[in-house]
Backbone as a chain_set.jsonl record, in Angstrom:
{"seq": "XXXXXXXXXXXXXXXXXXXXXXXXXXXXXXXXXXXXXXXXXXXXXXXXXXXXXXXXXXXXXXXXXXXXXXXXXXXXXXXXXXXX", "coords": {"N": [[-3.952, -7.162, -9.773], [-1.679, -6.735, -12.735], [1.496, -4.835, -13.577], [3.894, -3.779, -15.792], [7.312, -4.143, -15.346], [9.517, -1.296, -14.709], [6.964, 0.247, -14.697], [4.986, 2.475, -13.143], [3.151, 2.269, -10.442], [0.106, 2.975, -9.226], [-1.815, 2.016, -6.125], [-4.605, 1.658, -4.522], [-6.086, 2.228, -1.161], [-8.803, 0.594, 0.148], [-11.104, 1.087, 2.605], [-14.236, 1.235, 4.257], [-15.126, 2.028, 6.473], [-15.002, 4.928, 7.534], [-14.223, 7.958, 6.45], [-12.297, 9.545, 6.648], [-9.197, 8.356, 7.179], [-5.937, 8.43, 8.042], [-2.912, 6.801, 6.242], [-1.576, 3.884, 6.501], [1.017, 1.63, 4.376], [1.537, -1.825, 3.707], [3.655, -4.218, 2.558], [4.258, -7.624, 1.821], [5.696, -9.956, 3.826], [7.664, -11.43, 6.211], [8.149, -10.387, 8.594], [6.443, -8.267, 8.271], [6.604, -4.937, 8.532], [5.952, -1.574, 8.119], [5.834, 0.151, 4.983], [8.273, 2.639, 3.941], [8.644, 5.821, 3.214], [10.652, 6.762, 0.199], [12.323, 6.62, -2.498], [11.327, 5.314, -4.491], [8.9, 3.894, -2.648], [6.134, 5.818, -2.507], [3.475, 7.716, -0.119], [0.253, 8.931, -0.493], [-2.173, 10.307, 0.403], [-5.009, 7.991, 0.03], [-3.45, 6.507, -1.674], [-1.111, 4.368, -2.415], [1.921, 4.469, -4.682], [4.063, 3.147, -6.404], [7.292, 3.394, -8.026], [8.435, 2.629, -11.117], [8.386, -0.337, -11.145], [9.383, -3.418, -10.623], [9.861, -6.887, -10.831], [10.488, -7.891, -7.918], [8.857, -6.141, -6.714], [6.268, -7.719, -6.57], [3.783, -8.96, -5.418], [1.837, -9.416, -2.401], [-0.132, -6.57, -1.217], [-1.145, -4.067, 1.687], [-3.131, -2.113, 3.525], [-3.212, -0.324, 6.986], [-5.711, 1.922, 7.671], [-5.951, 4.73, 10.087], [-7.554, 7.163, 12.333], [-6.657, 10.155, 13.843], [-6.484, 10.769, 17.083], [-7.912, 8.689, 17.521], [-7.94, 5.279, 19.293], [-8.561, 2.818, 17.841], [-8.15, 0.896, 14.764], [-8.089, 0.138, 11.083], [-7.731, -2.532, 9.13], [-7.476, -2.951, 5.204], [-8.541, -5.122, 2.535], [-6.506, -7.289, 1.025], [-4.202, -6.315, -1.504], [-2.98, -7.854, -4.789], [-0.138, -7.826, -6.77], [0.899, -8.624, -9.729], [4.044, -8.182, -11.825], [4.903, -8.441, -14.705]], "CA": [[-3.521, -6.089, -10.645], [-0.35, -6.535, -13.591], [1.834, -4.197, -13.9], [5.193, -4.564, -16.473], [8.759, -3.298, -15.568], [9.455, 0.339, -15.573], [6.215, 1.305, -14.748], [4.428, 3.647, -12.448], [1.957, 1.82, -10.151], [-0.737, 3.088, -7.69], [-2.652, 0.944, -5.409], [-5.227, 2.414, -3.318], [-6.276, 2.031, 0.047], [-10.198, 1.025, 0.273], [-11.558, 0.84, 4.113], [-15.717, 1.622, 4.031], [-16.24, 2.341, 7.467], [-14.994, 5.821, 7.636], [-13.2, 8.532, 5.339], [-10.801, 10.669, 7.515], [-8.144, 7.8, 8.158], [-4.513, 8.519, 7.815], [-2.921, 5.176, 6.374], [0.28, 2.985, 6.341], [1.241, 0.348, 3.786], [2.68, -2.733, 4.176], [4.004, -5.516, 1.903], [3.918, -8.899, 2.816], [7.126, -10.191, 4.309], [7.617, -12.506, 7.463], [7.492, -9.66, 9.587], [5.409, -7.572, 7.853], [7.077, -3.6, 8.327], [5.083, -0.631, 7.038], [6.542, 0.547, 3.92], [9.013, 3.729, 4.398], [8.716, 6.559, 2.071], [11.549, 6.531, -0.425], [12.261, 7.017, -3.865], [10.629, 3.711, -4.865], [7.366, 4.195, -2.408], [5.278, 7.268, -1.283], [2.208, 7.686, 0.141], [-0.496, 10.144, -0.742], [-3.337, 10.049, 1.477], [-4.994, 6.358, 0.307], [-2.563, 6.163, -2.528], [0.747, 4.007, -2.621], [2.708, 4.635, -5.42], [5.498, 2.189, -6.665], [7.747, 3.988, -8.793], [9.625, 1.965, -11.819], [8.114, -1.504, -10.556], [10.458, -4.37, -11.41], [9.446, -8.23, -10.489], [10.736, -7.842, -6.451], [7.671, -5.77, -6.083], [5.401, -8.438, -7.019], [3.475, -9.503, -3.871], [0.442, -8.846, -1.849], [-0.48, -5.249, -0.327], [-2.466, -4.05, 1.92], [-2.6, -0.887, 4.561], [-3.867, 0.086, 7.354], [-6.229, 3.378, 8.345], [-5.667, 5.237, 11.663], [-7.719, 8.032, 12.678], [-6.283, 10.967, 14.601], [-7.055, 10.555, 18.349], [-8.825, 7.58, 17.717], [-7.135, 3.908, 19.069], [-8.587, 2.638, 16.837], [-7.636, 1.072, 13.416], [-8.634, -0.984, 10.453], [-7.077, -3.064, 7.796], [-7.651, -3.209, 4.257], [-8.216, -6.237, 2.463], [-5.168, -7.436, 0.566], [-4.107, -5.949, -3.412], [-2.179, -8.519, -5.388], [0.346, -7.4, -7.598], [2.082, -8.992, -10.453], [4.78, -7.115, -11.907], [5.742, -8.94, -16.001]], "C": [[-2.209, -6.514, -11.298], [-0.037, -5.334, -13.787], [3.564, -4.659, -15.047], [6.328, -3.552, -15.647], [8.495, -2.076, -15.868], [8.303, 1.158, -15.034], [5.392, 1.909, -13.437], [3.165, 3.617, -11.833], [1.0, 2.37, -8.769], [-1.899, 2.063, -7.37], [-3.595, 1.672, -4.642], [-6.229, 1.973, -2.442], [-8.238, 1.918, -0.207], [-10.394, 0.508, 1.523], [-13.357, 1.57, 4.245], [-15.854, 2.331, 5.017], [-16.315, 3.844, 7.759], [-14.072, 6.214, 6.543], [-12.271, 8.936, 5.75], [-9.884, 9.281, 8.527], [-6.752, 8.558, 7.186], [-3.807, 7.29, 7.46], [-1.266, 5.014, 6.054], [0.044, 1.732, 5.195], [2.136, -0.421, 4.001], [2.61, -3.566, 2.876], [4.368, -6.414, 2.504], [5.084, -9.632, 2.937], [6.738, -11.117, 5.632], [7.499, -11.373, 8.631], [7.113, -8.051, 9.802], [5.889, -5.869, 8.856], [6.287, -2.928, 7.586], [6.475, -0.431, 5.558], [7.179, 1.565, 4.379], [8.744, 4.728, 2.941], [9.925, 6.916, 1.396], [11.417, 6.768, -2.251], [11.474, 6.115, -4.878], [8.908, 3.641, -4.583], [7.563, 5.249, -2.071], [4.046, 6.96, -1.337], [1.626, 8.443, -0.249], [-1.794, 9.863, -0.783], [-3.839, 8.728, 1.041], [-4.255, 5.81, -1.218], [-1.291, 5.543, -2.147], [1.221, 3.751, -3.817], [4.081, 4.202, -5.655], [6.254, 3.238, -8.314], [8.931, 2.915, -9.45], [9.909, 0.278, -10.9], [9.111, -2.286, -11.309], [9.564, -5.776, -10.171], [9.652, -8.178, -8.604], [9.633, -7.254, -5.876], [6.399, -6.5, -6.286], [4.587, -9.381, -5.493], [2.25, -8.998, -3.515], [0.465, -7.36, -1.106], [-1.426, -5.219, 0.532], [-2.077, -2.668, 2.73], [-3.975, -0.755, 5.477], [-4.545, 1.617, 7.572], [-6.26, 3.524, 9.763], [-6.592, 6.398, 11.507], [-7.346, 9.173, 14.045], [-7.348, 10.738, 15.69], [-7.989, 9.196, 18.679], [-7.65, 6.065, 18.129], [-7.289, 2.863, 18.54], [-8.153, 2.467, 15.223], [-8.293, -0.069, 12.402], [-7.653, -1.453, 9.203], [-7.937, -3.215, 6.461], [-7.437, -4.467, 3.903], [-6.428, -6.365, 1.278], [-5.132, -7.211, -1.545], [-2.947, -7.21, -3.89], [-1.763, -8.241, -6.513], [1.244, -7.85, -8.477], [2.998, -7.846, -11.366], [5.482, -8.73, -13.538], [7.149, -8.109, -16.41]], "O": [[-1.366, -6.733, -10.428], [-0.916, -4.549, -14.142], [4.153, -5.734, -14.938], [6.117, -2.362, -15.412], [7.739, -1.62, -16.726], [8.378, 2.376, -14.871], [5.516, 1.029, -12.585], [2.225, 4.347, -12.148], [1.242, 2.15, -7.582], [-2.66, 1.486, -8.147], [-3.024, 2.525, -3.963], [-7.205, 1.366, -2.885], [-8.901, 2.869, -0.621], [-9.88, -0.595, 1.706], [-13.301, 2.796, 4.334], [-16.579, 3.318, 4.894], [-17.39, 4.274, 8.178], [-13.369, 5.465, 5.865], [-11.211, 8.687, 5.176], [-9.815, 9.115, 9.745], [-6.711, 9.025, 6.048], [-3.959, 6.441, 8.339], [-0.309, 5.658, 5.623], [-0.962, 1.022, 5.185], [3.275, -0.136, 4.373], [1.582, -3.582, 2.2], [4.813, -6.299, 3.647], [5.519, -9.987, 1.842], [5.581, -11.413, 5.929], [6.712, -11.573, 9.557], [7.257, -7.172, 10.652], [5.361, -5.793, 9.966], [5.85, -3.379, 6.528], [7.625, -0.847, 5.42], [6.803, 1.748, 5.537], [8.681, 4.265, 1.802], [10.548, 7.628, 2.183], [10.428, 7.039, -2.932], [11.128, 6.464, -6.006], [7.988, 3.48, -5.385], [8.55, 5.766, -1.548], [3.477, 6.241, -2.158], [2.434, 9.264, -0.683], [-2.442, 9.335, -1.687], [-3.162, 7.881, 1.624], [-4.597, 4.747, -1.738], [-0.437, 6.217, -1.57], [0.946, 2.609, -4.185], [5.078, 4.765, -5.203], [5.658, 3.579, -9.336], [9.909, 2.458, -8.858], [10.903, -0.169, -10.329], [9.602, -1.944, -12.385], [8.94, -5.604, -9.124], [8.625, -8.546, -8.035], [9.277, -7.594, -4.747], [5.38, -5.822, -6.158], [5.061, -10.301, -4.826], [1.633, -8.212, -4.233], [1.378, -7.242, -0.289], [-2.408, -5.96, 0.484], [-0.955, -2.169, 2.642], [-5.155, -0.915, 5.168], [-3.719, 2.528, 7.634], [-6.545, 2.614, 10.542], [-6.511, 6.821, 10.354], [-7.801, 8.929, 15.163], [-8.558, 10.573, 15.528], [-8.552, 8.834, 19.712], [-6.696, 5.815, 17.392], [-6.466, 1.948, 18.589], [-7.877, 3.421, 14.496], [-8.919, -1.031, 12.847], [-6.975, -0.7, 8.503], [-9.098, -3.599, 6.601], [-6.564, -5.141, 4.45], [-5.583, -5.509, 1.017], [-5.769, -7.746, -2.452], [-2.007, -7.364, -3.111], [-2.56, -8.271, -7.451], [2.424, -7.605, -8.228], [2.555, -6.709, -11.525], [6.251, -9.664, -13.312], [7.811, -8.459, -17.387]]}, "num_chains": 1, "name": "protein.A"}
């Protein structure tokens, strides 16, 4: 996915095996931290939303789904995001 400067990007979460997960995103770093919700990201249910992307957000995504009570979890495969 490109996005330019400035602008206003959602990514969203695809996982097949079930619908009712709850999910985390991560960006890809050495030791890989969910994302935090902030003025920059939020979540909204399999939405992550980069607000006023600039080149630093340019990197791979991905997130996982959790289902309530379940220990169970699954990963998404990975979004790649350039940012012109």
């Amino acid at each position: 996915m490109t996005a330019f400067t400035g602008e206003t990007v959602n990514l969203t979460c695809v996982i097949k095996s079930h619908s009712d997960w709850s999910y985390v995103w991560y960006k890809y770093t050495t030791n890989n931290p969910p994302l935090q919700t902030s003025d920059h990201y939020t979540v909204n249910g399999d939405t992550l939303t980069i607000r006023a992307a600039d080149k630093s957000d340019a990197d791979q995504y991905w997130c996982r789904g959790q289902r309530d009570g379940q220990p169970d979890s699954e990963f998404s495969d990975f979004i790649k995001l350039y940012v012109k």
